[in-house]
């Protein structure tokens, strides 16, 4: 045998004929350093090595490609090739022809193997869209960048992904570079995926992130490589698309979508999804960094608050309990989740100003003289000043400063009255009193919860906002349950 040829069968593709002579070896793939470069998105960078021995034996070695090598429809790792064999790599078909031409190009085609298509993420994604599509992408980008709340942004990204792809299911997964862990962070329909193993192919998700390429499965059920995959069987998916979310510092996750009843996604939708992912990644990375920074800073402040409580065994756990009580009152008032988070922050830090109060005064067992009382009362302004420069705590400052104001105007530090006092501070004032009455103090032992309820109701319209007391009455059993749980 003088030489063999692998003759391309894809009529619409401008592909080279692959020629080998005895003793020759060639690497085929998308990479510029391959012996034969074929710029097709379905191929890996170094997809396979073709080798012809001196005796004329021809082998094809899979070099760890994503889509593998198929010979006459069967996936093979290192097959020997013979004249007439049909070789499929990616979406490209070749027929083996020896020097005598025994493999004619007109042989009946074997059933096409639906393969995993790889779509590169361009460095300048905007060049791929017409003006109308580009304007839509830029408008979406501005819209996404306006969100600072990560959880809200995640849901909004899935809403937009649904508009683009109309999938049956979709999800955003976050990627932890240090461990390689993937975790679903937003899912449609809700609770559809509990873990990565429940996706149609976790391998596809990981490969998309590792390769930094969008991966598209036109029809999973027609692809022999996925016939035995339990995740595919469980999910029942047919068409799958996974687009990596590439941040400035590396991958931050992936967008995943699939269809159950019909194969594939429209090509223009796939292309647009790639552009959308680039903008979504920028917004998510910014929101994630903000959320991570906020979480770290909040943890530091809460640790600081616990350290202050540790100075006084009588108030250990006070901020945690007061926060839980205030959130229960906030639920009765119908406050939304974002507002409840503000209340939570204010509750945890409402007494942080006590860092400026001497231990001896905080733990004094007897009555305070006027000078001592003035110093104790200054903890609200100390805390307010400490936190006023922290942007993400700005909405919680009215709680820190105002939780000792009174409905009748006799409180401190500003002598506010009635509705002049922020609602959050009015709610926390009731919660703070409930915990103070039911906790041990240097000057007295804890009183029963029933007595706390009696005293709070007696002060409605004087010390406390009547509406806040009504909220207390509505959830008094819940407060007692919370108290019992946190004091275990």
Tab-separated table of C-alpha atoms in Angstrom:
chain	number	residue	atom	x	y	z
A	1	UNK	CA	0.000	0.000	0.000
A	2	UNK	CA	1.598	3.267	-1.104
A	3	UNK	CA	-0.620	5.728	0.799
A	4	UNK	CA	-4.107	6.176	2.250
A	5	UNK	CA	-6.466	9.101	2.148
A	6	UNK	CA	-9.320	10.173	4.419
A	7	UNK	CA	-11.712	11.865	2.034
A	8	UNK	CA	-14.147	14.428	3.521
A	9	UNK	CA	-17.870	13.695	3.116
A	10	UNK	CA	-19.338	16.998	4.371
A	11	UNK	CA	-20.420	18.656	1.149
A	12	UNK	CA	-20.863	22.101	2.686
A	13	UNK	CA	-17.497	22.153	4.470
A	14	UNK	CA	-14.205	23.143	2.846
A	15	UNK	CA	-12.115	20.355	4.339
A	16	UNK	CA	-8.740	18.974	3.308
A	17	UNK	CA	-8.202	15.365	2.302
A	18	UNK	CA	-6.046	13.722	4.952
A	19	UNK	CA	-3.161	11.852	3.316
A	20	UNK	CA	-0.681	9.461	4.966
A	21	UNK	CA	2.333	7.581	3.621
A	22	UNK	CA	4.103	4.629	5.263
A	23	UNK	CA	6.013	5.693	8.389
A	24	UNK	CA	4.153	8.994	8.594
A	25	UNK	CA	2.161	10.405	11.571
A	26	UNK	CA	-0.036	13.505	11.689
A	27	UNK	CA	-1.971	15.300	14.439
A	28	UNK	CA	-5.326	16.739	13.367
A	29	UNK	CA	-7.177	19.432	15.333
A	30	UNK	CA	-8.071	23.098	15.672
A	31	UNK	CA	-4.754	24.172	17.165
A	32	UNK	CA	-2.266	26.065	15.016
A	33	UNK	CA	0.444	23.618	16.093
A	34	UNK	CA	-1.475	20.602	14.702
A	35	UNK	CA	0.024	18.998	11.591
A	36	UNK	CA	-3.334	19.449	9.871
A	37	UNK	CA	-5.332	22.375	11.240
A	38	UNK	CA	-9.087	22.194	10.695
A	39	UNK	CA	-10.858	25.229	12.076
A	40	UNK	CA	-14.125	23.559	13.042
A	41	UNK	CA	-15.810	24.178	16.398
A	42	UNK	CA	-16.693	20.495	16.834
A	43	UNK	CA	-13.005	19.501	16.982
A	44	UNK	CA	-10.691	19.713	19.958
A	45	UNK	CA	-7.433	21.614	19.661
A	46	UNK	CA	-5.506	18.341	19.266
A	47	UNK	CA	-8.223	15.882	18.389
A	48	UNK	CA	-6.507	12.761	17.010
A	49	UNK	CA	-3.246	11.361	15.657
A	50	UNK	CA	-3.259	9.377	12.402
A	51	UNK	CA	-0.320	6.982	11.979
A	52	UNK	CA	0.675	4.689	9.110
A	53	UNK	CA	3.273	2.052	9.911
A	54	UNK	CA	5.955	0.960	7.508
A	55	UNK	CA	3.903	-2.145	6.838
A	56	UNK	CA	0.824	-0.124	5.891
A	57	UNK	CA	-1.249	-0.483	9.071
A	58	UNK	CA	-3.222	2.691	9.834
A	59	UNK	CA	-4.341	3.713	13.346
A	60	UNK	CA	-6.275	6.696	14.669
A	61	UNK	CA	-5.470	7.673	18.267
A	62	UNK	CA	-7.880	9.844	20.288
A	63	UNK	CA	-5.787	12.535	22.000
A	64	UNK	CA	-8.295	13.190	24.776
A	65	UNK	CA	-10.790	15.010	22.591
A	66	UNK	CA	-14.206	16.098	23.821
A	67	UNK	CA	-16.136	14.485	20.977
A	68	UNK	CA	-14.036	11.388	20.403
A	69	UNK	CA	-13.497	9.233	17.307
A	70	UNK	CA	-16.268	7.155	15.746
A	71	UNK	CA	-15.553	4.437	13.184
A	72	UNK	CA	-18.616	3.164	11.325
A	73	UNK	CA	-20.810	4.639	14.068
A	74	UNK	CA	-18.982	3.102	17.075
A	75	UNK	CA	-16.848	5.147	19.429
A	76	UNK	CA	-13.215	3.939	19.499
A	77	UNK	CA	-10.123	5.029	21.442
A	78	UNK	CA	-7.380	3.755	19.063
A	79	UNK	CA	-8.956	1.970	16.115
A	80	UNK	CA	-7.200	0.456	13.130
A	81	UNK	CA	-8.589	1.825	9.901
A	82	UNK	CA	-9.283	-0.051	6.691
A	83	UNK	CA	-10.360	1.017	3.247
A	84	UNK	CA	-14.074	1.805	3.245
A	85	UNK	CA	-14.267	2.738	6.930
A	86	UNK	CA	-16.242	5.852	7.744
A	87	UNK	CA	-14.489	7.981	10.358
A	88	UNK	CA	-16.350	10.700	12.278
A	89	UNK	CA	-14.558	13.347	14.322
A	90	UNK	CA	-16.763	16.017	15.823
A	91	UNK	CA	-19.386	16.660	13.155
A	92	UNK	CA	-17.006	15.866	10.297
A	93	UNK	CA	-17.168	12.616	8.291
A	94	UNK	CA	-14.332	11.061	6.289
A	95	UNK	CA	-14.141	7.841	4.261
A	96	UNK	CA	-10.879	5.875	4.192
A	97	UNK	CA	-9.552	5.364	0.662
A	98	UNK	CA	-6.430	3.346	-0.162
A	99	UNK	CA	-4.177	4.062	-3.089
A	100	UNK	CA	-6.261	1.841	-5.347
A	101	UNK	CA	-9.384	3.860	-4.728
A	102	UNK	CA	-11.323	0.968	-3.201
A	103	UNK	CA	-13.368	3.347	-1.071
A	104	UNK	CA	-15.635	5.339	-3.323
A	105	UNK	CA	-16.996	8.663	-2.120
A	106	UNK	CA	-20.487	7.658	-3.161
A	107	UNK	CA	-20.973	4.919	-0.522
A	108	UNK	CA	-24.232	5.179	1.396
A	109	UNK	CA	-23.823	7.448	4.394
A	110	UNK	CA	-24.033	5.917	7.833
A	111	UNK	CA	-26.471	7.531	10.260
A	112	UNK	CA	-25.050	10.840	11.384
A	113	UNK	CA	-23.753	10.947	14.944
A	114	UNK	CA	-25.112	13.978	16.774
A	115	UNK	CA	-22.122	15.359	18.588
A	116	UNK	CA	-21.180	17.894	21.166
A	117	UNK	CA	-20.608	21.172	19.411
A	118	UNK	CA	-18.033	23.570	20.797
A	119	UNK	CA	-18.525	27.285	20.210
A	120	UNK	CA	-15.653	29.592	21.048
A	121	UNK	CA	-16.306	32.663	23.194
A	122	UNK	CA	-14.968	35.541	21.130
A	123	UNK	CA	-12.807	38.190	22.713
A	124	UNK	CA	-15.006	40.894	21.193
A	125	UNK	CA	-18.493	39.392	21.310
A	126	UNK	CA	-20.169	42.584	20.052
A	127	UNK	CA	-18.762	42.171	16.529
A	128	UNK	CA	-20.956	39.128	15.923
A	129	UNK	CA	-24.339	40.864	16.128
A	130	UNK	CA	-26.291	43.157	13.899
A	131	UNK	CA	-27.196	46.604	15.146
A	132	UNK	CA	-30.612	45.659	16.518
A	133	UNK	CA	-29.275	42.636	18.413
A	134	UNK	CA	-26.317	44.634	19.695
A	135	UNK	CA	-28.590	47.375	21.007
A	136	UNK	CA	-30.596	44.720	22.829
A	137	UNK	CA	-27.466	43.245	24.358
A	138	UNK	CA	-26.190	46.621	25.530
A	139	UNK	CA	-29.576	47.498	27.029
A	140	UNK	CA	-29.565	44.184	28.866
A	141	UNK	CA	-26.022	44.841	30.059
A	142	UNK	CA	-26.987	48.225	31.529
A	143	UNK	CA	-30.017	46.621	33.151
A	144	UNK	CA	-27.967	43.814	34.706
A	145	UNK	CA	-25.263	46.129	35.995
A	146	UNK	CA	-27.888	48.122	37.872
A	147	UNK	CA	-28.436	45.211	40.275
A	148	UNK	CA	-26.295	45.016	43.412
A	149	UNK	CA	-28.224	42.274	45.203
A	150	UNK	CA	-26.702	39.002	43.999
A	151	UNK	CA	-29.752	36.816	44.653
A	152	UNK	CA	-32.051	39.206	42.767
A	153	UNK	CA	-29.551	39.454	39.899
A	154	UNK	CA	-29.344	35.661	39.591
A	155	UNK	CA	-33.103	35.412	39.160
A	156	UNK	CA	-33.121	38.257	36.651
A	157	UNK	CA	-30.402	36.577	34.573
A	158	UNK	CA	-32.499	33.408	34.394
A	159	UNK	CA	-35.514	35.473	33.351
A	160	UNK	CA	-33.515	36.928	30.461
A	161	UNK	CA	-32.039	33.534	29.556
A	162	UNK	CA	-35.587	32.204	29.355
A	163	UNK	CA	-36.521	35.014	26.971
A	164	UNK	CA	-33.580	34.122	24.713
A	165	UNK	CA	-33.645	30.309	24.674
A	166	UNK	CA	-37.167	29.378	25.892
A	167	UNK	CA	-35.776	26.281	27.663
A	168	UNK	CA	-37.743	23.797	29.741
A	169	UNK	CA	-35.176	24.073	32.520
A	170	UNK	CA	-32.301	26.397	33.263
A	171	UNK	CA	-29.814	27.162	35.983
A	172	UNK	CA	-26.847	29.280	36.979
A	173	UNK	CA	-24.003	27.344	38.555
A	174	UNK	CA	-21.157	28.936	40.478
A	175	UNK	CA	-17.649	27.531	40.199
A	176	UNK	CA	-15.184	27.468	43.079
A	177	UNK	CA	-11.731	27.664	41.501
A	178	UNK	CA	-9.885	26.487	44.630
A	179	UNK	CA	-11.814	23.201	44.891
A	180	UNK	CA	-13.357	22.788	41.448
A	181	UNK	CA	-16.781	22.500	43.096
A	182	UNK	CA	-19.938	23.432	41.185
A	183	UNK	CA	-23.133	24.506	42.922
A	184	UNK	CA	-26.530	25.507	41.458
A	185	UNK	CA	-27.339	29.013	42.711
A	186	UNK	CA	-30.528	29.784	40.775
A	187	UNK	CA	-32.787	27.228	39.122
A	188	UNK	CA	-35.874	27.210	36.911
A	189	UNK	CA	-38.312	25.676	37.625
A	190	UNK	CA	-37.625	26.221	41.301
A	191	UNK	CA	-36.064	23.232	43.083
A	192	UNK	CA	-35.665	21.343	39.791
A	193	UNK	CA	-31.986	20.669	40.491
A	194	UNK	CA	-30.702	19.930	43.974
A	195	UNK	CA	-27.163	19.016	42.910
A	196	UNK	CA	-24.909	19.070	39.869
A	197	UNK	CA	-25.350	15.306	39.384
A	198	UNK	CA	-29.000	15.904	38.433
A	199	UNK	CA	-28.109	17.864	35.313
A	200	UNK	CA	-28.270	16.143	31.959
A	201	UNK	CA	-24.479	16.134	31.859
A	202	UNK	CA	-22.287	17.528	34.606
A	203	UNK	CA	-19.359	16.604	32.349
A	204	UNK	CA	-20.591	19.081	29.751
A	205	UNK	CA	-20.823	21.808	32.393
A	206	UNK	CA	-17.284	21.186	33.622
A	207	UNK	CA	-15.910	20.951	30.101
A	208	UNK	CA	-17.522	24.258	29.113
A	209	UNK	CA	-15.834	25.967	32.062
A	210	UNK	CA	-12.478	24.260	31.543
A	211	UNK	CA	-12.392	24.916	27.789
A	212	UNK	CA	-13.963	28.394	28.100
A	213	UNK	CA	-16.266	27.478	25.233
A	214	UNK	CA	-20.024	27.197	24.848
A	215	UNK	CA	-21.042	23.556	24.443
A	216	UNK	CA	-24.208	22.555	22.622
A	217	UNK	CA	-25.796	19.092	22.394
A	218	UNK	CA	-28.285	19.085	19.531
A	219	UNK	CA	-29.973	15.833	20.557
A	220	UNK	CA	-28.656	13.893	23.541
A	221	UNK	CA	-30.839	10.873	22.781
A	222	UNK	CA	-29.272	10.459	19.336
A	223	UNK	CA	-25.693	10.668	20.577
A	224	UNK	CA	-24.144	7.272	21.285
A	225	UNK	CA	-21.715	8.721	23.819
A	226	UNK	CA	-24.571	9.542	26.209
A	227	UNK	CA	-26.699	6.431	25.887
A	228	UNK	CA	-25.419	4.943	29.142
A	229	UNK	CA	-25.228	8.198	31.107
A	230	UNK	CA	-27.569	7.905	34.073
A	231	UNK	CA	-27.787	11.692	34.483
A	232	UNK	CA	-29.160	11.932	30.936
A	233	UNK	CA	-31.666	9.140	31.550
A	234	UNK	CA	-32.867	10.714	34.802
A	235	UNK	CA	-33.125	14.190	33.370
A	236	UNK	CA	-34.855	13.178	30.149
A	237	UNK	CA	-33.180	16.083	28.336
A	238	UNK	CA	-32.665	16.223	24.591
A	239	UNK	CA	-31.224	19.591	23.600
A	240	UNK	CA	-28.579	21.009	25.967
A	241	UNK	CA	-26.583	24.228	25.988
A	242	UNK	CA	-23.970	25.282	28.526
A	243	UNK	CA	-22.203	28.639	28.304
A	244	UNK	CA	-19.324	29.472	30.653
A	245	UNK	CA	-19.449	32.689	32.650
A	246	UNK	CA	-15.973	34.122	32.279
A	247	UNK	CA	-15.000	36.910	34.666
A	248	UNK	CA	-11.956	39.144	34.579
A	249	UNK	CA	-10.105	36.929	37.030
A	250	UNK	CA	-11.251	33.579	35.648
A	251	UNK	CA	-14.390	31.428	35.321
A	252	UNK	CA	-17.127	32.220	37.835
A	253	UNK	CA	-19.638	29.614	36.684
A	254	UNK	CA	-21.908	28.641	33.825
A	255	UNK	CA	-25.347	29.175	32.331
A	256	UNK	CA	-27.110	25.879	31.652
A	257	UNK	CA	-30.344	25.232	29.774
A	258	UNK	CA	-32.033	22.202	28.273
A	259	UNK	CA	-35.139	21.108	26.412
A	260	UNK	CA	-37.018	17.925	27.248
A	261	UNK	CA	-39.446	17.420	24.409
A	262	UNK	CA	-37.701	18.733	21.313
A	263	UNK	CA	-34.039	18.645	20.285
A	264	UNK	CA	-31.801	21.597	19.881
A	265	UNK	CA	-31.909	25.349	20.136
A	266	UNK	CA	-32.101	27.770	17.218
A	267	UNK	CA	-28.638	28.832	16.056
A	268	UNK	CA	-29.340	32.542	16.392
A	269	UNK	CA	-30.589	31.949	19.948
A	270	UNK	CA	-27.367	30.095	20.792
A	271	UNK	CA	-25.281	32.908	19.349
A	272	UNK	CA	-27.231	35.512	21.273
A	273	UNK	CA	-26.957	33.453	24.473
A	274	UNK	CA	-23.166	33.571	24.131
A	275	UNK	CA	-23.255	37.338	23.885
A	276	UNK	CA	-25.687	37.563	26.772
A	277	UNK	CA	-23.438	35.340	28.914
A	278	UNK	CA	-20.519	37.722	28.441
A	279	UNK	CA	-22.560	40.633	29.809
A	280	UNK	CA	-24.166	38.522	32.536
A	281	UNK	CA	-20.726	37.362	33.681
A	282	UNK	CA	-19.558	40.947	34.159
A	283	UNK	CA	-22.636	41.822	36.206
A	284	UNK	CA	-22.506	38.615	38.266
A	285	UNK	CA	-18.806	38.989	38.978
A	286	UNK	CA	-19.340	42.527	40.239
A	287	UNK	CA	-22.332	41.522	42.381
A	288	UNK	CA	-20.533	38.425	43.669
A	289	UNK	CA	-17.453	40.397	44.651
A	290	UNK	CA	-19.681	42.939	46.380
A	291	UNK	CA	-21.615	40.177	48.168
A	292	UNK	CA	-18.405	38.422	49.220
A	293	UNK	CA	-16.933	41.658	50.521
A	294	UNK	CA	-20.160	42.494	52.316
A	295	UNK	CA	-20.319	39.011	53.842
A	296	UNK	CA	-16.730	39.191	55.058
A	297	UNK	CA	-17.226	42.648	56.516
A	298	UNK	CA	-20.512	41.669	58.149
A	299	UNK	CA	-18.854	38.609	59.692
A	300	UNK	CA	-16.115	40.829	61.064
A	301	UNK	CA	-18.625	43.256	62.572
A	302	UNK	CA	-20.735	40.480	64.039
A	303	UNK	CA	-17.629	38.927	65.570
A	304	UNK	CA	-16.896	42.350	67.020
A	305	UNK	CA	-20.435	42.512	68.440
A	306	UNK	CA	-19.999	39.076	70.033
A	307	UNK	CA	-16.688	40.161	71.515
A	308	UNK	CA	-18.454	43.131	73.147
A	309	UNK	CA	-21.154	40.846	74.549
A	310	UNK	CA	-18.450	38.541	75.889
A	311	UNK	CA	-17.333	41.371	78.173
A	312	UNK	CA	-20.589	41.002	80.087
A	313	UNK	CA	-21.976	37.565	80.893
A	314	UNK	CA	-25.375	39.134	81.557
A	315	UNK	CA	-25.810	40.243	77.948
A	316	UNK	CA	-24.298	37.211	76.184
A	317	UNK	CA	-26.487	36.358	73.174
A	318	UNK	CA	-28.515	39.542	73.576
A	319	UNK	CA	-28.021	40.824	70.024
A	320	UNK	CA	-28.846	37.434	68.504
A	321	UNK	CA	-32.081	37.153	70.465
A	322	UNK	CA	-33.132	40.752	69.855
A	323	UNK	CA	-32.533	40.285	66.133
A	324	UNK	CA	-34.665	37.135	66.065
A	325	UNK	CA	-37.479	38.861	67.993
A	326	UNK	CA	-37.382	41.922	65.734
A	327	UNK	CA	-37.535	39.773	62.590
A	328	UNK	CA	-40.622	38.051	63.993
A	329	UNK	CA	-42.247	41.453	64.557
A	330	UNK	CA	-41.189	42.527	61.055
A	331	UNK	CA	-42.937	39.473	59.589
A	332	UNK	CA	-46.204	40.552	61.229
A	333	UNK	CA	-45.727	43.990	59.661
A	334	UNK	CA	-45.296	42.398	56.223
A	335	UNK	CA	-41.799	43.694	55.560
A	336	UNK	CA	-40.254	42.299	52.377
A	337	UNK	CA	-37.085	40.118	52.387
A	338	UNK	CA	-34.736	42.973	51.464
A	339	UNK	CA	-36.086	45.123	54.303
A	340	UNK	CA	-35.864	42.206	56.695
A	341	UNK	CA	-32.175	41.928	55.841
A	342	UNK	CA	-31.732	45.585	56.818
A	343	UNK	CA	-33.492	44.839	60.117
A	344	UNK	CA	-31.261	41.830	60.665
A	345	UNK	CA	-28.105	43.888	60.213
A	346	UNK	CA	-29.350	46.619	62.508
A	347	UNK	CA	-30.377	44.118	65.153
A	348	UNK	CA	-27.030	42.361	65.221
A	349	UNK	CA	-25.165	45.656	65.558
A	350	UNK	CA	-27.568	47.802	67.573
A	351	UNK	CA	-25.386	47.751	70.707
A	352	UNK	CA	-21.991	47.877	69.018
A	353	UNK	CA	-21.387	51.335	70.501
A	354	UNK	CA	-20.921	49.718	73.914
A	355	UNK	CA	-17.310	49.171	72.858
A	356	UNK	CA	-16.807	52.725	74.107
A	357	UNK	CA	-18.327	52.096	77.554
A	358	UNK	CA	-16.086	50.973	80.478
A	359	UNK	CA	-16.589	47.393	81.715
A	360	UNK	CA	-17.195	48.509	85.270
A	361	UNK	CA	-20.092	50.671	84.179
A	362	UNK	CA	-21.629	48.001	81.929
A	363	UNK	CA	-21.579	45.513	84.813
A	364	UNK	CA	-22.433	47.859	87.677
A	365	UNK	CA	-24.860	46.001	89.995
A	366	UNK	CA	-26.553	49.078	91.442
A	367	UNK	CA	-28.354	52.201	90.187
A	368	UNK	CA	-26.530	54.602	87.852
A	369	UNK	CA	-25.914	58.220	88.785
A	370	UNK	CA	-26.779	60.920	86.181
A	371	UNK	CA	-23.218	61.088	84.808
A	372	UNK	CA	-23.033	57.323	84.478
A	373	UNK	CA	-26.410	57.167	82.788
A	374	UNK	CA	-25.336	59.824	80.277
A	375	UNK	CA	-22.247	57.772	79.482
A	376	UNK	CA	-24.271	54.567	79.055
A	377	UNK	CA	-26.745	56.353	76.792
A	378	UNK	CA	-23.893	57.521	74.564
A	379	UNK	CA	-23.507	53.978	73.203
A	380	UNK	CA	-26.155	54.716	70.542
A	381	UNK	CA	-24.265	57.700	69.131
A	382	UNK	CA	-20.922	55.897	69.423
A	383	UNK	CA	-22.327	52.994	67.407
A	384	UNK	CA	-23.910	55.348	64.890
A	385	UNK	CA	-20.616	57.158	64.348
A	386	UNK	CA	-18.700	53.884	64.058
A	387	UNK	CA	-20.951	52.557	61.295
A	388	UNK	CA	-21.913	55.735	59.448
A	389	UNK	CA	-19.066	55.346	56.975
A	390	UNK	CA	-20.022	51.791	56.019
A	391	UNK	CA	-22.139	52.062	52.876
A	392	UNK	CA	-23.926	48.703	53.081
A	393	UNK	CA	-25.030	49.460	56.670
A	394	UNK	CA	-26.446	52.879	55.875
A	395	UNK	CA	-30.072	51.667	55.917
A	396	UNK	CA	-29.535	50.029	59.313
A	397	UNK	CA	-28.277	53.202	61.029
A	398	UNK	CA	-31.760	54.349	62.229
A	399	UNK	CA	-31.943	51.182	64.351
A	400	UNK	CA	-28.507	51.735	65.873
A	401	UNK	CA	-29.232	55.355	66.731
A	402	UNK	CA	-32.952	55.238	67.477
A	403	UNK	CA	-33.740	52.037	69.379
A	404	UNK	CA	-33.899	53.926	72.734
A	405	UNK	CA	-36.232	56.669	71.501
A	406	UNK	CA	-39.719	56.648	73.084
A	407	UNK	CA	-43.101	57.041	71.431
A	408	UNK	CA	-43.915	59.911	73.842
A	409	UNK	CA	-40.671	61.758	72.999
A	410	UNK	CA	-38.892	61.038	76.275
A	411	UNK	CA	-36.154	58.819	74.865
A	412	UNK	CA	-32.608	59.450	73.650
A	413	UNK	CA	-30.458	60.599	71.919
A	414	UNK	CA	-32.647	62.913	69.799
A	415	UNK	CA	-35.930	63.058	71.740
A	416	UNK	CA	-37.919	61.913	68.704
A	417	UNK	CA	-41.612	61.095	69.133
A	418	UNK	CA	-44.246	59.053	67.310
A	419	UNK	CA	-43.695	58.519	63.613
A	420	UNK	CA	-40.508	60.607	63.753
A	421	UNK	CA	-38.883	57.419	65.038
A	422	UNK	CA	-37.980	55.008	62.239
A	423	UNK	CA	-40.297	51.988	62.034
A	424	UNK	CA	-37.367	49.571	62.340
A	425	UNK	CA	-36.223	51.250	65.552
A	426	UNK	CA	-39.757	51.139	66.952
A	427	UNK	CA	-39.944	47.389	66.342
A	428	UNK	CA	-36.529	46.745	67.809
A	429	UNK	CA	-37.347	48.810	70.899
A	430	UNK	CA	-40.091	46.305	71.777
A	431	UNK	CA	-37.811	43.338	71.060
A	432	UNK	CA	-35.005	44.920	73.097
A	433	UNK	CA	-37.296	45.449	76.087
A	434	UNK	CA	-38.648	41.887	75.839
A	435	UNK	CA	-35.129	40.466	75.997
A	436	UNK	CA	-34.020	42.828	78.774
A	437	UNK	CA	-36.994	41.885	80.974
A	438	UNK	CA	-36.563	38.138	80.401
A	439	UNK	CA	-32.767	38.124	80.937
A	440	UNK	CA	-30.632	38.293	84.073
A	441	UNK	CA	-29.178	41.702	84.830
A	442	UNK	CA	-26.555	42.760	87.406
A	443	UNK	CA	-29.292	44.412	89.437
A	444	UNK	CA	-32.047	41.726	89.141
A	445	UNK	CA	-32.825	38.217	87.934
A	446	UNK	CA	-34.785	37.457	84.754
A	447	UNK	CA	-38.557	37.897	84.906
A	448	UNK	CA	-41.057	35.480	83.286
A	449	UNK	CA	-42.061	36.006	79.661
A	450	UNK	CA	-45.650	36.600	80.796
A	451	UNK	CA	-44.471	39.540	82.928
A	452	UNK	CA	-42.541	40.928	79.952
A	453	UNK	CA	-45.724	40.843	77.875
A	454	UNK	CA	-47.688	42.585	80.634
A	455	UNK	CA	-45.114	45.399	80.946
A	456	UNK	CA	-44.835	45.942	77.184
A	457	UNK	CA	-48.617	46.220	76.795
A	458	UNK	CA	-48.725	48.658	79.704
A	459	UNK	CA	-46.291	50.965	77.853
A	460	UNK	CA	-48.171	51.042	74.531
A	461	UNK	CA	-48.590	54.678	73.506
A	462	UNK	CA	-45.975	55.915	75.999
A	463	UNK	CA	-42.664	54.063	75.596
A	464	UNK	CA	-43.704	51.951	72.601
A	465	UNK	CA	-45.486	52.444	69.285
A	466	UNK	CA	-49.010	51.000	69.745
A	467	UNK	CA	-48.767	49.298	66.330
A	468	UNK	CA	-45.504	47.645	67.361
A	469	UNK	CA	-47.187	46.383	70.526
A	470	UNK	CA	-50.050	45.025	68.404
A	471	UNK	CA	-47.419	43.135	66.373
A	472	UNK	CA	-45.961	41.852	69.644
A	473	UNK	CA	-49.373	40.596	70.739
A	474	UNK	CA	-49.811	38.773	67.425
A	475	UNK	CA	-46.547	36.864	67.715
A	476	UNK	CA	-45.996	36.625	71.472
A	477	UNK	CA	-46.121	32.790	71.426
A	478	UNK	CA	-43.548	32.799	68.605
A	479	UNK	CA	-41.249	35.062	70.644
A	480	UNK	CA	-41.521	32.684	73.593
A	481	UNK	CA	-40.614	29.774	71.305
A	482	UNK	CA	-37.604	31.661	69.893
A	483	UNK	CA	-36.454	32.565	73.422
A	484	UNK	CA	-36.653	28.959	74.560
A	485	UNK	CA	-34.735	27.735	71.515
A	486	UNK	CA	-31.930	30.305	71.766
A	487	UNK	CA	-31.461	29.811	75.501
A	488	UNK	CA	-30.888	26.054	75.208
